[in-house]
Every structure is written in C-alpha cells, then in structure tokens.
Short mmCIF file of C-alpha atoms in Angstrom, two decimals:
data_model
loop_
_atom_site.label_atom_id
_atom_site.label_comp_id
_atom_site.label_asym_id
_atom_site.label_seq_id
_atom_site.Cartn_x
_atom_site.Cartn_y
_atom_site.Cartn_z
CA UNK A 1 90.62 42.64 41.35
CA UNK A 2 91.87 46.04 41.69
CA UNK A 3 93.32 46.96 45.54
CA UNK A 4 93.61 50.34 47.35
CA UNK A 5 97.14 49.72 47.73
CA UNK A 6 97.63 49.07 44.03
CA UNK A 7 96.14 52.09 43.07
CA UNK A 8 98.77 53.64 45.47
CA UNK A 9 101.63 52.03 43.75
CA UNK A 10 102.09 53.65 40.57
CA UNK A 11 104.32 56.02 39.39
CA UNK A 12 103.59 60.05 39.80
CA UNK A 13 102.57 62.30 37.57
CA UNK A 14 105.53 64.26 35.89
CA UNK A 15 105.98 68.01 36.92
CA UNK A 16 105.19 69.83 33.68
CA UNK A 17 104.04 73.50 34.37
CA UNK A 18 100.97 74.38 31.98
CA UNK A 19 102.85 77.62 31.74
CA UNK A 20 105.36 77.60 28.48
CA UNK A 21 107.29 81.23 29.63
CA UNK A 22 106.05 84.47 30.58
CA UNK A 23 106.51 87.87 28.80
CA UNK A 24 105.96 90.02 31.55
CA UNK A 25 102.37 89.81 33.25
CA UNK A 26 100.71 87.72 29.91
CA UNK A 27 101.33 83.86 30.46
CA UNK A 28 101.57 81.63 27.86
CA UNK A 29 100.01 78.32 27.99
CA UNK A 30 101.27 75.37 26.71
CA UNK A 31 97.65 74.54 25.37
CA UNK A 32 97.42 77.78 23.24
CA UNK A 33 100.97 76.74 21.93
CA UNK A 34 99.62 73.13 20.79
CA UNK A 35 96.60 74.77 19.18
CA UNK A 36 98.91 77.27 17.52
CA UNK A 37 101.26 74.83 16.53
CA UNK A 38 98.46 71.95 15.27
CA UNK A 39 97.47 75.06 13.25
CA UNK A 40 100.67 75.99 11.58
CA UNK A 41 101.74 72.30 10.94
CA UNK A 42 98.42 71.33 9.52
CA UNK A 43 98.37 74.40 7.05
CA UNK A 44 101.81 73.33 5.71
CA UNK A 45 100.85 69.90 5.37
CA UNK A 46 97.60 71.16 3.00
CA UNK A 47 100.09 73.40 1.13
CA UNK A 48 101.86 70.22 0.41
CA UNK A 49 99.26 68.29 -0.96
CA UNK A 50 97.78 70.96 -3.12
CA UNK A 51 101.06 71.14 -4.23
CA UNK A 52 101.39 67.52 -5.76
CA UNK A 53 99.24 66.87 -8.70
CA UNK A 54 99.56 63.15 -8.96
CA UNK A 55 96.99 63.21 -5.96
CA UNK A 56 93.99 64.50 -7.70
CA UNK A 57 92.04 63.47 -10.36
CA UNK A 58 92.54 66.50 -12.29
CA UNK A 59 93.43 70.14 -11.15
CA UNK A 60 93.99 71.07 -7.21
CA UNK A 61 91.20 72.04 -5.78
CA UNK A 62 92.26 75.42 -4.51
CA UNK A 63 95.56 77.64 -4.83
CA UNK A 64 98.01 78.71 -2.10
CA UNK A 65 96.29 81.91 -2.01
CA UNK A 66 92.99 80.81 -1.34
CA UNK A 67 94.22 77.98 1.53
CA UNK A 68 96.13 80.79 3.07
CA UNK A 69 93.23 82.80 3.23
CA UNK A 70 91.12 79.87 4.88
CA UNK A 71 93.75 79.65 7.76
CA UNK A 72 91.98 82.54 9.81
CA UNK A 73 88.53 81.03 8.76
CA UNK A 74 89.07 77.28 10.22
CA UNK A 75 90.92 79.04 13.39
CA UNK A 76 87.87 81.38 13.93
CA UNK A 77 85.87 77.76 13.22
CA UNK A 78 87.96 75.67 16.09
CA UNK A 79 88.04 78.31 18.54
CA UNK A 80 84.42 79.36 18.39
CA UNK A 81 83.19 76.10 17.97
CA UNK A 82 85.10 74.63 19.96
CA UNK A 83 84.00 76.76 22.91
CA UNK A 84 80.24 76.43 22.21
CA UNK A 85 80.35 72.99 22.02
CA UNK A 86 81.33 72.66 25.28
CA UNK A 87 79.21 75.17 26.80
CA UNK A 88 75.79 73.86 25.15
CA UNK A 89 76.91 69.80 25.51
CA UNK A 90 78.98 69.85 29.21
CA UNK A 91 78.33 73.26 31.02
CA UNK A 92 75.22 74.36 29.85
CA UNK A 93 73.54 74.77 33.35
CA UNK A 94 76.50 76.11 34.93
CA UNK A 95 77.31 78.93 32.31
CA UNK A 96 73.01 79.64 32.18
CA UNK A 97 73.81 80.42 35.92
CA UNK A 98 76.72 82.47 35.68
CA UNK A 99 77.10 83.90 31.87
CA UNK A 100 80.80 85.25 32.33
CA UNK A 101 81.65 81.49 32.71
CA UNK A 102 80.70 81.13 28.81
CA UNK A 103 84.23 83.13 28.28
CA UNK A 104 86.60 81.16 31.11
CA UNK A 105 87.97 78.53 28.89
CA UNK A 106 89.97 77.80 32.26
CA UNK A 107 86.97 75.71 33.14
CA UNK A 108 86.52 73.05 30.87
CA UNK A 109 87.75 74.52 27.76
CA UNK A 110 87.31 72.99 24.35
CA UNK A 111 84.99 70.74 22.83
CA UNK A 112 86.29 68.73 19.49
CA UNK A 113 82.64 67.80 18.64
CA UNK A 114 82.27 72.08 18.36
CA UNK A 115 85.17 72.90 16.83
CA UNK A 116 84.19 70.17 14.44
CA UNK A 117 80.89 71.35 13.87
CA UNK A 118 82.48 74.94 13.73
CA UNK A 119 85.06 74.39 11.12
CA UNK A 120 82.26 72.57 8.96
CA UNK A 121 80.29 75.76 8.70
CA UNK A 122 83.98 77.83 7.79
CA UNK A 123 84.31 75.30 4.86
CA UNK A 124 80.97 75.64 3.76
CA UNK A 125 80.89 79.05 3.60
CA UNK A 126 84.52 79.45 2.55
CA UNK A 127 84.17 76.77 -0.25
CA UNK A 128 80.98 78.73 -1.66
CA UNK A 129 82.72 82.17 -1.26
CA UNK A 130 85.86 81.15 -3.31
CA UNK A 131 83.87 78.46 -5.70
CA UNK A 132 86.03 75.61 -4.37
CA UNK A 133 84.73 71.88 -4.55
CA UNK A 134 83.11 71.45 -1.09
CA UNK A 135 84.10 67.84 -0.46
CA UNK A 136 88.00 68.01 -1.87
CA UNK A 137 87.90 71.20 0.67
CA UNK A 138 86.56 68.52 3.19
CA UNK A 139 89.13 66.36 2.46
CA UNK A 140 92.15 68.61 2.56
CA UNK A 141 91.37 69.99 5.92
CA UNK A 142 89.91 65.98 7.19
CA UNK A 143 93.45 65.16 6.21
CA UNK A 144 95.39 67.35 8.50
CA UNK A 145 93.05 67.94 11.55
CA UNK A 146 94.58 64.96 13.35
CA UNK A 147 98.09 67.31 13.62
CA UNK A 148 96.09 69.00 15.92
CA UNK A 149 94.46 66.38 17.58
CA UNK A 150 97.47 64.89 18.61
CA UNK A 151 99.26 68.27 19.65
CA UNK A 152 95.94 68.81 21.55
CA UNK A 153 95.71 65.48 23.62
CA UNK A 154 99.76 66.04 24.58
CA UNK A 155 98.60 69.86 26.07
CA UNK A 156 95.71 68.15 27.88
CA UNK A 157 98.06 65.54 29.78
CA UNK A 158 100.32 68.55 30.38
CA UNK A 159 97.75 69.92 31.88
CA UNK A 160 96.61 67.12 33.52
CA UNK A 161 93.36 67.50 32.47
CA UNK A 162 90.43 64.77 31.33
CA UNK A 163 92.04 62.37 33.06
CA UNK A 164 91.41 58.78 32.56
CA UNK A 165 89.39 55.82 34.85
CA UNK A 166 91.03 54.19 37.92
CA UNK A 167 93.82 51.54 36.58
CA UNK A 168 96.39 49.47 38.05
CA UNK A 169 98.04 49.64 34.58
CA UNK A 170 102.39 49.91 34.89
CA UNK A 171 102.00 53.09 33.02
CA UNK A 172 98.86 54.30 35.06
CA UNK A 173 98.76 57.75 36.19
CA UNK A 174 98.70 60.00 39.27
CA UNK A 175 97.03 63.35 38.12
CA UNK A 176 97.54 65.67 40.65
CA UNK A 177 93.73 67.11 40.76
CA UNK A 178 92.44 63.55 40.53
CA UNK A 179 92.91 62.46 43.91
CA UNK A 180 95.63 59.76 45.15
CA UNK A 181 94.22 56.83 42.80
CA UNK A 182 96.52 56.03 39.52
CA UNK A 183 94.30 56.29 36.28
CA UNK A 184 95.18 55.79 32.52
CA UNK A 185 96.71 58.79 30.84
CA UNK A 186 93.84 58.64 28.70
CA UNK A 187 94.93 62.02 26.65
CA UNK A 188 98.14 60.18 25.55
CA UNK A 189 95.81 57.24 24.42
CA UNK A 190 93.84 59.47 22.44
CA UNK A 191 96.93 61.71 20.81
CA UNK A 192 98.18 58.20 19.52
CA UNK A 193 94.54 57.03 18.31
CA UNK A 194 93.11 60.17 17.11
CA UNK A 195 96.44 61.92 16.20
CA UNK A 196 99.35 59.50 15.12
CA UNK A 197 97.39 56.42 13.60
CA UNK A 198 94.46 58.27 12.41
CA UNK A 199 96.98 61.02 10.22
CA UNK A 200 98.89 57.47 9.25
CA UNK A 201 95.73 55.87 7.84
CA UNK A 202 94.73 58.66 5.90
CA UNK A 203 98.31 59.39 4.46
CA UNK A 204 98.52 55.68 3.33
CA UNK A 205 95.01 56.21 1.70
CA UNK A 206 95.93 59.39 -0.18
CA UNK A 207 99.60 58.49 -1.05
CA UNK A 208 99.63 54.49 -1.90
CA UNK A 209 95.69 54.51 -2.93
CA UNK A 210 94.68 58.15 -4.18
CA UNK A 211 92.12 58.69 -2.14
CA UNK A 212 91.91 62.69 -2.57
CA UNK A 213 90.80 61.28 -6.29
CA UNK A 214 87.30 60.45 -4.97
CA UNK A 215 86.24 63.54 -3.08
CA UNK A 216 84.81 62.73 0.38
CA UNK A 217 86.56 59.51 0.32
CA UNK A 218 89.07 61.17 2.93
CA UNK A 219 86.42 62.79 5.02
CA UNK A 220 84.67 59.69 5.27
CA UNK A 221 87.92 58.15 6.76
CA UNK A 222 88.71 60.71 8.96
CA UNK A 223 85.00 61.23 10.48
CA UNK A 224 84.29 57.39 11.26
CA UNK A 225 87.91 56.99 12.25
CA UNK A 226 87.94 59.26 14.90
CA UNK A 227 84.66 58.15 15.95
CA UNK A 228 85.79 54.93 16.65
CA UNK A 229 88.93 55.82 18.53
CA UNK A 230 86.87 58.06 20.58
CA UNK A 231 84.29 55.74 21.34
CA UNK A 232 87.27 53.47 22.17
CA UNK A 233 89.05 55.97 24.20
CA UNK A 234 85.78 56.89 26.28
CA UNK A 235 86.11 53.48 27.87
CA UNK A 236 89.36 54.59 29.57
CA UNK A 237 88.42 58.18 29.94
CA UNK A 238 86.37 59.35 32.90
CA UNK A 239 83.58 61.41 31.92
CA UNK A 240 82.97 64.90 32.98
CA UNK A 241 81.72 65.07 36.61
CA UNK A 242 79.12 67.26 35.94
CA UNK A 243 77.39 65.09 33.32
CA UNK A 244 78.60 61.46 34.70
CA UNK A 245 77.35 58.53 33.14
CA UNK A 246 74.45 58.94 30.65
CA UNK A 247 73.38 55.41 30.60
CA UNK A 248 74.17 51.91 32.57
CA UNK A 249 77.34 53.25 34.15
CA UNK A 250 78.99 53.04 31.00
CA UNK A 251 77.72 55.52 27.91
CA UNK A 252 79.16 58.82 28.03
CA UNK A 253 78.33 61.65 26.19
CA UNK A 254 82.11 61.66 24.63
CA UNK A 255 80.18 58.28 23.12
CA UNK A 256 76.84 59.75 22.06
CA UNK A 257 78.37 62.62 20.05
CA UNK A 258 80.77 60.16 17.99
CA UNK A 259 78.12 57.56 17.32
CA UNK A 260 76.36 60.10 14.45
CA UNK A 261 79.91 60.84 13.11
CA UNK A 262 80.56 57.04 12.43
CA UNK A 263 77.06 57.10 10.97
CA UNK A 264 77.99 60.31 8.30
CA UNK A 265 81.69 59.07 8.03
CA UNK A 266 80.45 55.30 6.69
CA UNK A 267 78.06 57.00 4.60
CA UNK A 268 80.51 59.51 3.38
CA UNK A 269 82.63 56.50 2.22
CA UNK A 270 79.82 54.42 1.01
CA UNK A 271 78.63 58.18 -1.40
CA UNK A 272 82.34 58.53 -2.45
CA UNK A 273 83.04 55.14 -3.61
CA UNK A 274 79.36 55.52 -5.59
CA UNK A 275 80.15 58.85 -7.39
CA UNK A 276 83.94 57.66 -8.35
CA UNK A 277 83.96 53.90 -8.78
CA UNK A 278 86.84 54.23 -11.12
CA UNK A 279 89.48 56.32 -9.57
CA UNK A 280 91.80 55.12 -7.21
#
C-alpha cells in the first residue's frame, strides 16, 4: 500500500515558467503558443493530404484556397467552444455567480469536449458554405486535431495544471499547486495517448489502408479513439475539485462526456464501412 513517506519521495516538479518571453507589459504564455502552434502544424499537415491524390477515391475534397480559408473558422470553433464547454460542464455555478469569470480563461481554461463540439458546428457550416463533402471535411480536420492535442497536454504539464491522482510511480510528480503528495503527470499521459498514438493510428489508416477513401471512416477513428484514451486517462487524472466524483468514487465527468463520443465514433465506422464496402 501506498505510504506518506513514499509519496514524499519522488522527484520535483521541473521549473518551467508558463511565461514563453515578454514584449513589454503583454506576456506570452506558453499555452497560447501550443494552441498556436497545434494550429499551424495541423493546417500544414491538411495541406499535405489534399495535396496527394492517391488518398482519395476520386478528386480532393477541397482546394488550398478553401482550407486556408477554414483556418480562422476551426480557430474561432476551438477557442469559443472550447471556453463554453468548460463554463456550462465545470464552472457553471461559479461563472452564474460572478459573469466576468466566463472571460478569465486563467481559471480553468479550455474544455476539448467544447472546442470539439465548436469546431463541429465551423465544419458544418463551412462545408455547406463552400459545397464541400461534410464527412471528407470531417476527416481532414479528425486527422490532424491530435497535433494539437498533444501540443496542448505538453502546455498543461508546463503549467502544471490538471494534475494527475496520488502515485508512488518512479516518474510520479510533484505539482507545485497540488500539495506535497507525488501524482502521475497525467497531461504527459494524455499528449502520448491522445496526441502521438492517436495521430499514428490514423496516419497508418490513411497511408497503408486508404482510409480518407471511405468518408467518415477517419472521423470514426479519431472520435472513439480519443474516447477511449480519455476514458483511460481519467483513471489517472484527478477530476476537477469543484465537480469531484460523479459516481462511486470513480466516474468523472472527463468519463461521461467521452462515453457518447465512443458511441458516434463506432457508429461512424460501422456507417462508413456500409456506404463504401469496396474502397480501401
């Protein structure tokens, strides 16, 4: 079983400032940087595959132009989405208290399970805008979002921020606002879950099995992937101490909000495997 002094006994957390540099009095964060940079990286990456024809089934989906274009839409997506999603699932009653809290993304931030839900409706309005297939549009931006997952996860243990459970692990933890107990770096096991073998995975699906033939077959992937490394994840992660536990000292609401993305990813797979049964 798990001592006091144990929990003592592991290493430190590493002095990173949040704080990239400073141009005069305006701060930069490295958190904005990782969004920025997810950003960038995943917008080259889509360039790239719209870019190869052997990938699709026919014609690319969309042009340069047009993915250029959506750039500003899926960062308007993240950001606001990202942002209400937190607000109405973690720090609802605390922001109904005090309003001006809804625009501190000091405290608490981002919520993936927004911006997710944000970029969605960007697509969907984007892809009926500019008459682009919905679900290839689905699947080029499924295919890069884990760029900025992983980017995201690394600013998060920079900041030293959702913090993982008490463990006695070698590579445990000291967090600095958590208190003298070691913990798992859970952010680093989600960058390498959600970000580096999730964005493997769906390369080895597009590139060795043509999966961007069957559109929604990537979105599919992506959606229950990263619901099950979440899920996965949430049983190192300690949930937000104003919500707790939901249920039996164990559910978390990380949990509940990936359990009806595993249900829509499956059956994205299931519906793209049914319209396309002979690509691949």
């Amino acid at each position: 079983m798990t001592t006091i002094a144990n929990l003592f006994a592991i290493m430190p957390y590493p002095e990173i400032d949040p704080i990239a540099f400073s141009i005069g009095p305006v701060a930069v964060h490295w958190y904005g940087i990782a969004y920025v940079v997810g950003i960038l990286l995943g917008w080259f990456y889509a360039r790239r595959l719209i870019e190869t024809p052997r990938l699709w089934a026919g014609q690319a989906p969309a042009t340069r132009v047009q993915l250029d274009d959506f750039l500003v839409w899926a960062a308007v997506g993240i950001i606001l989405g990202g942002r209400i999603g937190y607000i109405l699932f973690y720090d609802f009653p605390n922001v109904a208290a005090d309003p001006l809290r809804a625009i501190q993304v000091w405290n608490g931030g981002m919520s993936f399970h927004g911006g997710f839900a944000g970029t969605t409706i960007a697509m969907i309005l984007f892809a009926r805008r500019n008459s682009i297939p919905i679900w290839s549009l689905f699947d080029i931006v499924a295919t890069v979002v884990p760029i900025g997952l992983f980017f995201g996860r690394i600013a998060n243990f920079v900041n030293g921020e959702l913090w993982g459970r008490l463990s006695d692990a070698p590579w445990a933890v000291i967090f600095p606002e958590a208190g003298p107990f070691a913990r798992h770096p859970s952010q680093l096991y989600e960058a390498g879950l959600e970000g580096i073998v999730l964005l493997a995975v769906l390369a080895i699906a597009i590139y060795r099995f043509g999966a961007l033939k069957r559109p929604g077959l990537v979105t599919g992937l992506f959606v229950a992937g990263y619901a099950l490394s979440r899920i996965t994840v949430e049983f190192f992660r300690e949930p937000d101490p104003q919500l707790g536990y939901l249920f039996g000292g164990w559910l978390t609401m990380g949990m509940l909000l990936s359990l009806p993305m595993l249900l829509v990813g499956l059956w994205a797979i299931f519906r793209a495997r049914a319209a396309h049964p002979a690509s691949a």
